[in-house]
Structures are given as C-alpha cells and as structure tokens.
Tab-separated table of N, CA and C in Angstrom:
chain	number	residue	atom	x	y	z
A	1	MET	N	41.902	10.936	-7.476
A	1	MET	CA	43.280	11.385	-7.612
A	1	MET	C	43.514	10.303	-7.175
A	2	PRO	N	44.454	9.755	-8.000
A	2	PRO	CA	45.341	8.341	-7.984
A	2	PRO	C	46.163	8.540	-6.615
A	3	GLU	N	46.246	7.140	-5.916
A	3	GLU	CA	47.093	7.251	-4.486
A	3	GLU	C	48.297	7.035	-5.115
A	4	PRO	N	49.175	8.500	-4.778
A	4	PRO	CA	50.681	8.775	-5.040
A	4	PRO	C	51.272	7.048	-5.265
A	5	ARG	N	51.191	6.275	-4.112
A	5	ARG	CA	51.572	5.047	-3.804
A	5	ARG	C	51.588	3.886	-5.004
A	6	GLU	N	50.474	3.917	-5.538
A	6	GLU	CA	49.899	3.295	-6.080
A	6	GLU	C	50.634	3.777	-7.420
A	7	LEU	N	50.251	4.678	-7.928
A	7	LEU	CA	51.067	5.550	-9.051
A	7	LEU	C	52.860	5.214	-9.319
A	8	LEU	N	53.355	5.217	-8.488
A	8	LEU	CA	55.158	4.618	-8.246
A	8	LEU	C	54.717	3.425	-8.730
A	9	ARG	N	53.902	2.603	-7.995
A	9	ARG	CA	54.688	0.930	-8.033
A	9	ARG	C	54.504	0.741	-8.998
A	10	PHE	N	53.219	1.243	-10.009
A	10	PHE	CA	52.599	1.296	-11.441
A	10	PHE	C	53.875	1.499	-12.362
A	11	ALA	N	54.235	2.685	-12.218
A	11	ALA	CA	55.674	2.882	-13.254
A	11	ALA	C	56.752	1.863	-12.237
A	12	VAL	N	57.222	1.398	-11.566
A	12	VAL	CA	58.316	-0.073	-11.033
A	12	VAL	C	57.681	-1.320	-11.949
A	13	VAL	N	57.114	-1.387	-11.715
A	13	VAL	CA	56.358	-2.294	-12.598
A	13	VAL	C	56.797	-2.469	-13.704
A	14	GLY	N	55.896	-1.455	-14.831
A	14	GLY	CA	56.237	-0.801	-16.119
A	14	GLY	C	57.999	-0.779	-16.831
A	15	LEU	N	58.426	-0.514	-15.788
A	15	LEU	CA	59.861	0.034	-15.769
A	15	LEU	C	60.215	-1.868	-15.689
A	16	ALA	N	60.217	-2.335	-15.005
A	16	ALA	CA	60.464	-3.674	-15.052
A	16	ALA	C	60.646	-4.500	-16.234
A	17	ALA	N	59.072	-4.481	-16.591
A	17	ALA	CA	58.065	-4.985	-17.461
A	17	ALA	C	58.934	-4.261	-18.746
A	18	TYR	N	59.165	-3.657	-18.933
A	18	TYR	CA	60.241	-2.686	-20.119
A	18	TYR	C	62.022	-4.176	-20.293
A	19	GLY	N	62.600	-3.770	-18.956
A	19	GLY	CA	63.767	-4.808	-19.104
A	19	GLY	C	63.842	-6.061	-19.343
A	20	VAL	N	62.072	-6.986	-18.969
A	20	VAL	CA	62.466	-8.146	-19.531
A	20	VAL	C	61.923	-8.254	-20.608
A	21	THR	N	61.247	-7.187	-21.134
A	21	THR	CA	60.859	-7.112	-22.851
A	21	THR	C	62.629	-6.988	-23.509
A	22	LEU	N	63.143	-6.154	-22.872
A	22	LEU	CA	64.209	-5.568	-23.353
A	22	LEU	C	65.678	-7.009	-23.713
A	23	LEU	N	65.611	-7.362	-22.393
A	23	LEU	CA	66.501	-8.727	-21.938
A	23	LEU	C	65.907	-9.748	-22.988
A	24	GLY	N	64.597	-10.107	-22.857
A	24	GLY	CA	64.126	-11.088	-23.482
A	24	GLY	C	64.157	-11.132	-25.048
A	25	ASP	N	64.146	-10.113	-25.871
A	25	ASP	CA	63.760	-9.365	-27.461
A	25	ASP	C	65.228	-9.612	-28.103
A	26	TYR	N	66.725	-9.258	-26.534
A	26	TYR	CA	67.681	-9.225	-27.461
A	26	TYR	C	68.398	-10.487	-27.215
A	27	SER	N	67.937	-11.627	-26.574
A	27	SER	CA	68.550	-12.423	-25.847
A	27	SER	C	68.050	-13.475	-26.976
A	28	LEU	N	66.605	-13.319	-27.375
A	28	LEU	CA	66.039	-14.656	-28.177
A	28	LEU	C	66.962	-13.777	-29.711
A	29	LYS	N	66.429	-12.384	-30.233
A	29	LYS	CA	66.995	-12.521	-31.689
A	29	LYS	C	68.263	-12.941	-31.654
A	30	LEU	N	69.434	-12.695	-30.549
A	30	LEU	CA	70.886	-12.879	-31.268
A	30	LEU	C	71.079	-14.396	-30.771
A	31	THR	N	69.807	-15.121	-30.657
A	31	THR	CA	70.842	-16.627	-30.405
A	31	THR	C	69.256	-17.314	-31.084
A	32	VAL	N	68.423	-17.745	-30.408
A	32	VAL	CA	67.193	-18.607	-31.263
A	32	VAL	C	66.378	-18.028	-32.899
A	33	PHE	N	66.089	-16.436	-32.687
A	33	PHE	CA	65.581	-16.191	-33.560
A	33	PHE	C	66.430	-14.981	-34.431
A	34	ARG	N	67.407	-15.591	-34.471
A	34	ARG	CA	68.279	-14.677	-35.610
A	34	ARG	C	67.540	-13.897	-36.597
A	35	GLU	N	66.769	-15.181	-37.417
A	35	GLU	CA	66.291	-15.047	-38.785
A	35	GLU	C	64.575	-14.531	-38.720
A	36	LYS	N	64.322	-14.588	-36.980
A	36	LYS	CA	63.132	-13.751	-37.220
A	36	LYS	C	62.867	-12.474	-35.857
A	37	PRO	N	62.749	-11.354	-35.842
A	37	PRO	CA	63.310	-10.576	-35.114
A	37	PRO	C	61.785	-10.771	-34.245
A	38	VAL	N	60.953	-10.389	-35.751
A	38	VAL	CA	59.463	-9.812	-34.588
A	38	VAL	C	59.110	-11.097	-33.670
A	39	THR	N	59.514	-11.870	-34.210
A	39	THR	CA	59.174	-13.641	-33.426
A	39	THR	C	59.501	-13.350	-31.992
A	40	ALA	N	60.637	-12.719	-32.198
A	40	ALA	CA	61.930	-13.060	-31.077
A	40	ALA	C	61.074	-11.914	-30.010
A	41	LEU	N	60.584	-10.463	-30.426
A	41	LEU	CA	59.897	-9.384	-29.755
A	41	LEU	C	58.400	-9.556	-29.613
A	42	PHE	N	57.670	-10.910	-30.040
A	42	PHE	CA	56.430	-11.530	-29.919
A	42	PHE	C	56.599	-11.967	-28.214
A	43	CYS	N	57.719	-13.084	-28.277
A	43	CYS	CA	57.582	-13.439	-27.533
A	43	CYS	C	58.082	-12.904	-25.642
A	44	ALA	N	59.023	-12.171	-26.327
A	44	ALA	CA	59.434	-10.834	-25.317
A	44	ALA	C	58.341	-10.688	-24.559
A	45	THR	N	57.308	-9.651	-25.281
A	45	THR	CA	56.258	-8.890	-25.149
A	45	THR	C	54.895	-10.097	-24.320
A	46	VAL	N	54.855	-10.839	-24.970
A	46	VAL	CA	53.942	-11.526	-24.071
A	46	VAL	C	54.670	-12.499	-22.731
A	47	ALA	N	55.669	-12.887	-22.693
A	47	ALA	CA	56.723	-12.469	-21.841
A	47	ALA	C	56.266	-11.622	-20.260
A	48	SER	N	56.855	-10.590	-20.702
A	48	SER	CA	56.588	-9.109	-19.915
A	48	SER	C	55.471	-8.878	-19.734
A	49	THR	N	54.725	-9.253	-20.441
A	49	THR	CA	52.818	-8.882	-20.165
A	49	THR	C	52.803	-10.105	-18.837
A	50	ALA	N	52.740	-11.448	-19.174
A	50	ALA	CA	52.319	-11.953	-17.693
A	50	ALA	C	53.700	-11.816	-16.601
A	51	PHE	N	54.345	-11.421	-17.015
A	51	PHE	CA	55.310	-10.704	-15.655
A	51	PHE	C	54.725	-9.530	-15.083
A	52	ALA	N	54.516	-8.799	-15.833
A	52	ALA	CA	53.543	-7.388	-15.443
A	52	ALA	C	52.436	-7.464	-14.799
A	53	TYR	N	51.846	-8.867	-15.013
A	53	TYR	CA	50.292	-8.984	-14.288
A	53	TYR	C	50.516	-9.434	-13.094
A	54	LEU	N	51.575	-10.641	-12.680
A	54	LEU	CA	52.063	-11.022	-11.405
A	54	LEU	C	51.998	-10.124	-10.394
A	55	LEU	N	53.161	-8.824	-11.158
A	55	LEU	CA	53.756	-7.835	-10.123
A	55	LEU	C	52.378	-7.171	-9.989
A	56	SER	N	51.553	-6.953	-10.910
A	56	SER	CA	50.728	-5.936	-10.694
A	56	SER	C	49.830	-6.104	-10.309
A	57	ARG	N	48.994	-7.545	-9.677
A	57	ARG	CA	48.160	-8.168	-9.265
A	57	ARG	C	48.370	-8.211	-7.558
A	58	ARG	N	50.066	-8.769	-7.697
A	58	ARG	CA	50.375	-8.524	-5.640
A	58	ARG	C	51.043	-7.753	-5.615
A	59	TRP	N	51.327	-6.420	-6.197
A	59	TRP	CA	52.174	-5.076	-5.586
A	59	TRP	C	51.210	-4.007	-6.061
A	60	SER	N	51.304	-3.414	-7.617
A	60	SER	CA	50.826	-2.418	-7.704
A	60	SER	C	49.282	-1.917	-7.223
A	61	PHE	N	48.552	-3.384	-7.643
A	61	PHE	CA	47.165	-3.130	-7.136
A	61	PHE	C	46.569	-3.615	-6.396
A	62	ALA	N	47.440	-4.430	-5.054
A	62	ALA	CA	46.994	-5.348	-4.303
A	62	ALA	C	45.659	-4.692	-3.263
A	63	GLY	N	45.743	-3.232	-3.827
A	63	GLY	CA	44.605	-2.924	-2.088
A	63	GLY	C	43.656	-2.815	-3.126
A	64	ARG	N	43.388	-2.976	-4.322
A	64	ARG	CA	42.238	-2.897	-5.133
A	64	ARG	C	41.399	-4.199	-5.464
A	65	GLY	N	39.742	-4.157	-5.401
A	65	GLY	CA	39.234	-5.670	-5.807
A	65	GLY	C	39.365	-5.722	-7.084
A	66	GLY	N	38.973	-6.848	-7.744
A	66	GLY	CA	39.492	-6.972	-8.768
A	66	GLY	C	38.107	-8.225	-9.066
A	67	HIS	N	38.635	-9.077	-10.426
A	67	HIS	CA	37.113	-9.814	-11.105
A	67	HIS	C	38.139	-11.345	-10.291
A	68	ARG	N	37.114	-12.124	-10.866
A	68	ARG	CA	37.692	-13.729	-10.819
A	68	ARG	C	39.381	-13.705	-11.448
A	69	ARG	N	40.119	-14.529	-10.379
A	69	ARG	CA	41.542	-14.259	-11.632
A	69	ARG	C	41.561	-14.686	-13.029
A	70	THR	N	40.732	-15.327	-13.952
A	70	THR	CA	40.142	-15.822	-15.061
A	70	THR	C	40.561	-14.564	-15.876
A	71	ARG	N	39.423	-13.959	-15.520
A	71	ARG	CA	38.791	-13.067	-15.949
A	71	ARG	C	39.875	-11.480	-15.716
A	72	GLU	N	40.365	-11.584	-14.952
A	72	GLU	CA	41.121	-10.309	-14.557
A	72	GLU	C	42.003	-10.338	-15.116
A	73	ALA	N	42.921	-11.727	-15.532
A	73	ALA	CA	43.905	-12.274	-16.179
A	73	ALA	C	43.559	-12.192	-17.774
A	74	MET	N	42.610	-12.436	-17.974
A	74	MET	CA	41.793	-11.841	-19.661
A	74	MET	C	41.848	-10.308	-19.680
A	75	LEU	N	41.335	-9.366	-19.135
A	75	LEU	CA	41.174	-8.360	-19.271
A	75	LEU	C	42.553	-7.961	-19.227
A	76	PHE	N	43.449	-7.761	-18.358
A	76	PHE	CA	45.084	-7.747	-18.340
A	76	PHE	C	45.570	-7.524	-19.606
A	77	PHE	N	45.741	-8.785	-20.220
A	77	PHE	CA	46.280	-9.083	-21.583
A	77	PHE	C	44.782	-8.431	-22.579
A	78	VAL	N	43.898	-7.945	-22.718
A	78	VAL	CA	42.774	-7.446	-23.824
A	78	VAL	C	43.473	-5.544	-23.844
A	79	VAL	N	43.859	-4.760	-22.014
A	79	VAL	CA	44.099	-3.923	-22.091
A	79	VAL	C	45.491	-3.454	-23.012
A	80	ASN	N	46.644	-4.431	-22.071
A	80	ASN	CA	47.656	-4.809	-22.840
A	80	ASN	C	47.765	-4.983	-24.480
A	81	ALA	N	47.028	-5.462	-25.205
A	81	ALA	CA	46.653	-5.822	-26.507
A	81	ALA	C	46.410	-3.917	-27.392
A	82	GLY	N	44.940	-3.803	-26.230
A	82	GLY	CA	45.029	-2.463	-26.997
A	82	GLY	C	46.471	-0.903	-26.399
A	83	ALA	N	47.069	-1.365	-25.817
A	83	ALA	CA	47.922	-0.855	-25.638
A	83	ALA	C	49.226	-0.592	-26.565
A	84	VAL	N	49.061	-2.211	-26.797
A	84	VAL	CA	50.179	-2.197	-28.022
A	84	VAL	C	49.694	-1.460	-29.298
A	85	ALA	N	48.480	-1.655	-29.570
A	85	ALA	CA	47.947	-0.631	-30.425
A	85	ALA	C	48.045	1.108	-30.699
A	86	VAL	N	47.802	1.398	-29.451
A	86	VAL	CA	47.888	2.905	-29.111
A	86	VAL	C	49.247	3.173	-29.333
A	87	ASN	N	50.418	2.187	-28.927
A	87	ASN	CA	51.842	2.426	-28.932
A	87	ASN	C	52.252	2.620	-30.290
A	88	LEU	N	51.376	1.702	-31.199
A	88	LEU	CA	52.180	1.855	-32.702
A	88	LEU	C	51.859	3.223	-33.763
A	89	VAL	N	50.524	4.066	-32.610
A	89	VAL	CA	50.330	4.542	-34.146
A	89	VAL	C	51.584	5.937	-34.219
A	90	PRO	N	52.300	6.126	-32.789
A	90	PRO	CA	53.096	7.527	-33.314
A	90	PRO	C	54.305	7.258	-34.238
A	91	PRO	N	54.848	5.529	-34.463
A	91	PRO	CA	55.720	5.177	-35.437
A	91	PRO	C	55.136	4.955	-36.635
A	92	LEU	N	53.781	5.028	-36.798
A	92	LEU	CA	52.835	4.123	-38.280
A	92	LEU	C	53.034	5.682	-38.451
A	93	VAL	N	52.410	6.589	-37.886
A	93	VAL	CA	51.992	8.585	-38.177
A	93	VAL	C	53.603	8.938	-38.754
A	94	SER	N	54.403	8.488	-38.084
A	94	SER	CA	56.017	8.778	-38.599
A	94	SER	C	56.410	8.468	-39.860
A	95	ARG	N	55.922	7.345	-39.505
A	95	ARG	CA	56.631	6.279	-40.952
A	95	ARG	C	56.089	6.660	-42.230
A	96	TYR	N	55.110	6.435	-42.048
A	96	TYR	CA	53.994	5.912	-43.531
A	96	TYR	C	53.018	7.648	-43.779
A	97	ALA	N	52.848	8.869	-42.831
A	97	ALA	CA	52.023	9.818	-43.036
A	97	ALA	C	53.153	10.695	-43.244
A	98	LEU	N	54.096	10.547	-42.380
A	98	LEU	CA	54.937	11.849	-42.181
A	98	LEU	C	56.400	11.176	-43.115
A	99	HIS	N	56.146	10.290	-43.520
A	99	HIS	CA	57.173	9.787	-44.700
A	99	HIS	C	58.676	10.520	-43.842
A	100	LEU	N	58.621	10.292	-42.666
A	100	LEU	CA	59.885	10.313	-42.291
A	100	LEU	C	61.462	8.579	-42.177
A	101	SER	N	61.540	8.206	-43.607
A	101	SER	CA	62.610	7.288	-43.228
A	101	SER	C	62.720	7.226	-44.391
A	102	VAL	N	64.244	6.819	-44.390
A	102	VAL	CA	64.997	6.767	-45.960
A	102	VAL	C	64.283	6.495	-47.603
A	103	PRO	N	64.034	6.925	-48.395
A	103	PRO	CA	64.696	7.966	-48.911
A	103	PRO	C	64.315	9.223	-48.946
A	104	HIS	N	62.874	9.792	-48.175
A	104	HIS	CA	62.490	10.609	-47.920
A	104	HIS	C	63.970	11.343	-47.287
A	105	VAL	N	64.244	11.034	-46.377
A	105	VAL	CA	64.977	11.614	-44.752
A	105	VAL	C	66.570	11.233	-44.617
A	106	SER	N	67.178	11.061	-44.421
A	106	SER	CA	68.735	10.447	-44.123
A	106	SER	C	68.395	9.529	-43.337
A	107	TYR	N	69.473	8.607	-43.035
A	107	TYR	CA	69.023	7.158	-41.897
A	107	TYR	C	69.262	7.634	-40.541
A	108	LEU	N	70.156	8.604	-40.209
A	108	LEU	CA	70.379	9.033	-39.231
A	108	LEU	C	68.877	9.956	-38.536
A	109	ALA	N	68.414	10.389	-39.775
A	109	ALA	CA	66.827	11.060	-39.030
A	109	ALA	C	65.515	10.692	-38.994
A	110	GLN	N	65.575	8.884	-39.785
A	110	GLN	CA	64.510	8.524	-39.956
A	110	GLN	C	65.112	7.765	-38.603
A	111	GLU	N	65.936	6.852	-38.144
A	111	GLU	CA	66.226	6.421	-36.609
A	111	GLU	C	66.191	7.332	-35.531
A	112	VAL	N	66.362	8.779	-35.740
A	112	VAL	CA	65.386	9.513	-34.430
A	112	VAL	C	64.301	9.791	-34.215
A	113	ALA	N	63.973	9.510	-35.577
A	113	ALA	CA	62.122	9.866	-35.541
A	113	ALA	C	61.472	8.306	-35.444
A	114	ASP	N	62.385	7.459	-35.427
A	114	ASP	CA	61.723	6.324	-34.744
A	114	ASP	C	61.278	6.235	-33.423
A	115	PHE	N	63.145	6.240	-33.035
A	115	PHE	CA	63.213	6.505	-31.512
A	115	PHE	C	62.176	7.358	-30.687
A	116	VAL	N	61.860	8.232	-31.461
A	116	VAL	CA	61.307	9.487	-30.865
A	116	VAL	C	59.723	8.970	-30.595
A	117	ALA	N	59.416	8.689	-31.833
A	117	ALA	CA	57.887	7.597	-32.479
A	117	ALA	C	57.398	6.891	-31.442
A	118	GLY	N	58.808	5.907	-31.428
A	118	GLY	CA	58.168	4.775	-30.785
A	118	GLY	C	58.388	4.581	-29.431
A	119	MET	N	59.561	5.243	-28.988
A	119	MET	CA	60.049	4.594	-27.777
A	119	MET	C	59.897	5.751	-26.755
A	120	VAL	N	59.429	7.002	-27.334
A	120	VAL	CA	59.087	7.731	-26.335
A	120	VAL	C	57.545	8.396	-26.438
A	121	LEU	N	57.124	8.381	-27.261
A	121	LEU	CA	55.670	9.091	-27.833
A	121	LEU	C	54.750	7.701	-27.806
A	122	GLY	N	55.348	6.619	-28.340
A	122	GLY	CA	54.570	5.579	-28.469
A	122	GLY	C	54.466	4.827	-27.035
A	123	THR	N	55.618	5.097	-26.259
A	123	THR	CA	55.798	4.411	-24.976
A	123	THR	C	54.211	5.136	-24.362
A	124	LEU	N	54.469	6.540	-23.986
A	124	LEU	CA	54.076	7.675	-23.019
A	124	LEU	C	52.119	7.259	-23.537
A	125	SER	N	52.021	7.233	-24.026
A	125	SER	CA	50.216	7.369	-24.571
A	125	SER	C	50.119	5.537	-24.411
A	126	GLY	N	50.756	4.403	-24.654
A	126	GLY	CA	50.518	3.160	-24.368
A	126	GLY	C	50.305	3.190	-22.563
A	127	THR	N	51.575	3.864	-22.151
A	127	THR	CA	51.500	3.712	-20.779
A	127	THR	C	50.485	4.001	-19.873
A	128	ALA	N	49.849	5.507	-20.457
A	128	ALA	CA	48.593	6.599	-20.203
A	128	ALA	C	47.607	4.892	-20.595
A	129	PHE	N	47.347	4.859	-21.456
A	129	PHE	CA	46.228	4.051	-21.710
A	129	PHE	C	46.180	2.372	-20.753
A	130	ARG	N	47.267	1.861	-20.714
A	130	ARG	CA	47.500	0.663	-19.705
A	130	ARG	C	47.109	1.557	-18.274
A	131	TRP	N	47.284	2.330	-17.650
A	131	TRP	CA	46.984	3.099	-16.368
A	131	TRP	C	45.839	3.504	-16.277
A	132	TYR	N	45.049	4.270	-17.759
A	132	TYR	CA	43.571	4.104	-17.622
A	132	TYR	C	43.101	2.533	-17.246
A	133	GLY	N	43.483	1.662	-17.963
A	133	GLY	CA	42.290	0.360	-18.478
A	133	GLY	C	42.886	-0.073	-16.975
A	134	TYR	N	43.669	-0.255	-16.611
A	134	TYR	CA	43.927	-1.594	-15.278
A	134	TYR	C	43.119	-0.592	-14.448
A	135	ARG	N	43.160	0.157	-14.144
A	135	ARG	CA	42.326	1.128	-13.094
A	135	ARG	C	40.717	1.020	-13.292
A	136	ARG	N	40.392	1.161	-14.342
A	136	ARG	CA	39.026	1.320	-15.002
A	136	ARG	C	38.189	-0.262	-14.895
A	137	TRP	N	38.962	-0.984	-16.031
A	137	TRP	CA	38.520	-2.494	-15.916
A	137	TRP	C	39.014	-3.698	-15.178
A	138	VAL	N	40.019	-3.062	-15.311
A	138	VAL	CA	41.404	-4.578	-14.749
A	138	VAL	C	41.141	-4.662	-13.233
A	139	PHE	N	41.965	-3.905	-12.305
A	139	PHE	CA	41.303	-3.764	-11.098
A	139	PHE	C	40.610	-2.551	-10.668
A	140	PRO	N	39.054	-2.912	-10.629
A	140	PRO	CA	38.478	-1.337	-10.785
A	140	PRO	C	38.261	-0.934	-9.161
A	141	GLY	N	38.899	-1.291	-7.989
A	141	GLY	CA	38.626	-0.796	-7.079
A	141	GLY	C	37.514	-1.878	-6.324
A	142	SER	N	36.899	-0.962	-5.169
A	142	SER	CA	35.917	-1.689	-3.878
A	142	SER	C	35.257	-1.115	-5.008
A	143	THR	N	34.054	-1.621	-4.756
A	143	THR	CA	32.974	-0.948	-5.654
A	143	THR	C	31.669	-0.631	-4.427
A	144	PRO	N	31.207	0.696	-4.766
A	144	PRO	CA	30.791	1.258	-3.412
A	144	PRO	C	29.074	0.416	-3.046
A	145	PRO	N	28.636	0.648	-1.867
A	145	PRO	CA	27.693	0.231	-1.215
A	145	PRO	C	26.239	0.232	-2.851
A	146	VAL	N	25.877	-0.806	-3.054
A	146	VAL	CA	24.578	-0.554	-4.138
A	146	VAL	C	23.367	-0.678	-3.257
A	147	GLY	N	22.654	0.330	-3.438
A	147	GLY	CA	20.940	0.637	-3.074
A	147	GLY	C	19.936	1.242	-3.671
A	148	VAL	N	18.951	1.015	-3.526
A	148	VAL	CA	17.987	1.849	-4.145
A	148	VAL	C	16.644	2.636	-3.178
A	149	ALA	N	17.024	3.712	-2.975
A	149	ALA	CA	16.350	4.371	-2.198
A	149	ALA	C	14.911	5.290	-2.603
A	150	GLN	N	14.011	4.583	-2.053
A	150	GLN	CA	12.750	5.825	-2.476
A	150	GLN	C	12.380	6.654	-0.946
A	151	SER	N	11.820	7.340	-1.310
A	151	SER	CA	11.528	8.650	-0.480
A	151	SER	C	10.351	8.215	1.047
A	152	GLY	N	11.470	7.915	1.658
A	152	GLY	CA	10.096	7.719	3.065
A	152	GLY	C	10.148	6.295	3.159
A	153	GLU	N	11.111	5.249	2.290
A	153	GLU	CA	11.338	3.811	2.293
A	153	GLU	C	12.799	3.283	2.568
A	154	ALA	N	12.909	2.511	3.558
A	154	ALA	CA	14.190	1.842	3.524
A	154	ALA	C	15.384	1.289	2.858
A	155	GLU	N	16.470	2.157	2.853
A	155	GLU	CA	17.664	0.940	1.790
A	155	GLU	C	18.195	0.001	2.007
A	156	LEU	N	18.021	-0.657	1.157
A	156	LEU	CA	19.380	-2.163	1.733
A	156	LEU	C	20.288	-1.555	0.496
A	157	VAL	N	21.583	-1.741	1.791
A	157	VAL	CA	22.638	-1.476	1.256
A	157	VAL	C	24.001	-2.960	1.260
A	158	VAL	N	24.273	-3.120	0.132
A	158	VAL	CA	24.835	-4.389	0.191
A	158	VAL	C	26.512	-4.088	0.270
A	159	GLU	N	27.506	-4.981	1.540
A	159	GLU	CA	28.730	-3.919	1.566
A	159	GLU	C	29.585	-5.319	1.016
A	160	ARG	N	30.571	-4.723	0.202
A	160	ARG	CA	31.425	-5.732	-0.770
A	160	ARG	C	32.610	-6.016	0.159
A	161	LEU	N	32.725	-6.957	0.974
A	161	LEU	CA	34.101	-7.060	1.564
A	161	LEU	C	35.030	-7.775	1.115
A	162	PRO	N	36.721	-7.518	1.348
A	162	PRO	CA	37.639	-8.255	0.928
A	162	PRO	C	37.322	-9.433	1.107
A	163	GLY	N	37.755	-10.698	0.042
A	163	GLY	CA	37.759	-11.832	0.763
A	163	GLY	C	39.216	-12.542	0.305
A	164	PRO	N	39.883	-13.997	0.568
A	164	PRO	CA	40.455	-14.091	0.815
A	164	PRO	C	41.532	-14.220	-0.619
A	165	ARG	N	42.679	-14.173	-0.757
A	165	ARG	CA	43.346	-13.747	-1.843
A	165	ARG	C	43.152	-12.496	-2.983
A	166	GLY	N	42.430	-11.523	-2.632
A	166	GLY	CA	42.504	-10.470	-3.145
A	166	GLY	C	40.913	-10.583	-3.742
A	167	GLY	N	40.562	-11.330	-3.784
A	167	GLY	CA	38.884	-11.939	-5.218
A	167	GLY	C	38.271	-11.016	-3.278
A	168	GLN	N	36.649	-11.098	-3.980
A	168	GLN	CA	35.706	-10.001	-3.499
A	168	GLN	C	34.376	-11.032	-3.177
A	169	ARG	N	33.959	-11.174	-1.974
A	169	ARG	CA	33.207	-11.796	-1.707
A	169	ARG	C	31.889	-11.224	-0.549
A	170	ASP	N	30.548	-11.475	-0.898
A	170	ASP	CA	29.092	-10.853	-0.341
A	170	ASP	C	29.728	-10.504	1.344
A	171	GLY	N	29.604	-9.485	1.764
A	171	GLY	CA	29.394	-9.207	3.329
A	171	GLY	C	28.013	-8.944	3.839
A	172	THR	N	28.290	-7.908	4.667
A	172	THR	CA	27.224	-7.852	5.891
A	172	THR	C	26.066	-7.208	4.807
A	173	VAL	N	24.400	-7.720	5.013
A	173	VAL	CA	23.256	-6.671	4.742
A	173	VAL	C	23.229	-5.596	5.599
A	174	LEU	N	23.149	-4.663	5.224
A	174	LEU	CA	22.339	-3.515	6.074
A	174	LEU	C	20.808	-3.385	5.526
A	175	GLU	N	20.235	-2.281	6.549
A	175	GLU	CA	18.913	-1.915	6.099
A	175	GLU	C	19.129	-0.505	6.951
A	176	VAL	N	19.155	0.410	6.214
A	176	VAL	CA	19.422	1.778	6.300
A	176	VAL	C	18.002	2.762	6.341
A	177	PRO	N	17.575	3.301	7.177
A	177	PRO	CA	16.388	4.038	7.150
A	177	PRO	C	16.390	5.205	6.544
C-alpha cells in the first residue's frame, strides 16, 4: 500500500509539471514556433519532464532509495516516454477506430471526444503508468536484506543503508544464526 503522503506529493508534482507543459507549449506556440505546434509541445514536454524529475527526486520520492543519478534520470525519461505512449492510446482509438472526427461527427463532438479521450482518459492512464513505473523502476525503495539460508547454516545478511544525497552505499554485514 503506498504511503498517502508520497501519493499526494506525486499528484502535486504532476499538476505542477502539467502547468509547466501548458505554459511552455502556449508560450512557444504563440511566439517562436507559430508554424510548428508539435515542436512547441515537444520542447515544453521535455522541459516539464526535467522539472518533474527534479521535484520527484528531491520531494515526492526523496525517502526512497534509487539508482545512480544518471541511471535514475534515464529510467525516469524512459518511463515518461512509455507514459506518453499510453496517453496517446485513447485519442488514437477515439479518432481512428471510433471515427469521432469531422466528417463523421460535428466539430463540437470531435472536440469533446478529443478532450475526454486525451485530457481525461489519456492523462489518467498515463499518470497510473507513471506512478507504477516510478515506484517500480525509477525510485524502487529500500532493498530488503539479501540472504541465503540453508537449514542449520548461518545466514549472511547485507543491510543497505541510505548514503549521501539519497544514494545507497553498502552497510553493515551481519551474521544471523
């Protein structure tokens, strides 16, 4: 069961990153990328993903163990790329499988379908994927003690203690009867 504080922090970071995406997208789309709206969205998404990584590492998942920073950042961007793909499934189904687009439906119906499929269903499914991916792969938490116990033999346990700046270092080695 996830810690409620961690889930709330994840949601706050997600909302803030969504705001960065919207602000960046419309700022770029209305100024330097007037003719290239997809490029504007791409730049805004990359900026908001970097922003989300920093807040997630320093605040949302600060109590969890992780990987080396470069590996962690790479995994974060991979999970986000997967979440973008998951987010695109509902609008693709809406437009191309259900044909909820203009000549088949009215312009208003198309826009409502796009909003519900992309901004509601897509965002919810992408967010669920991110939550799972961050907790499972990017910020996996404390590694449980590792041991091999045979009947009647002592068990060797390696304890992982948090190291400086949220990384991990090897801790005490204990022998348990």
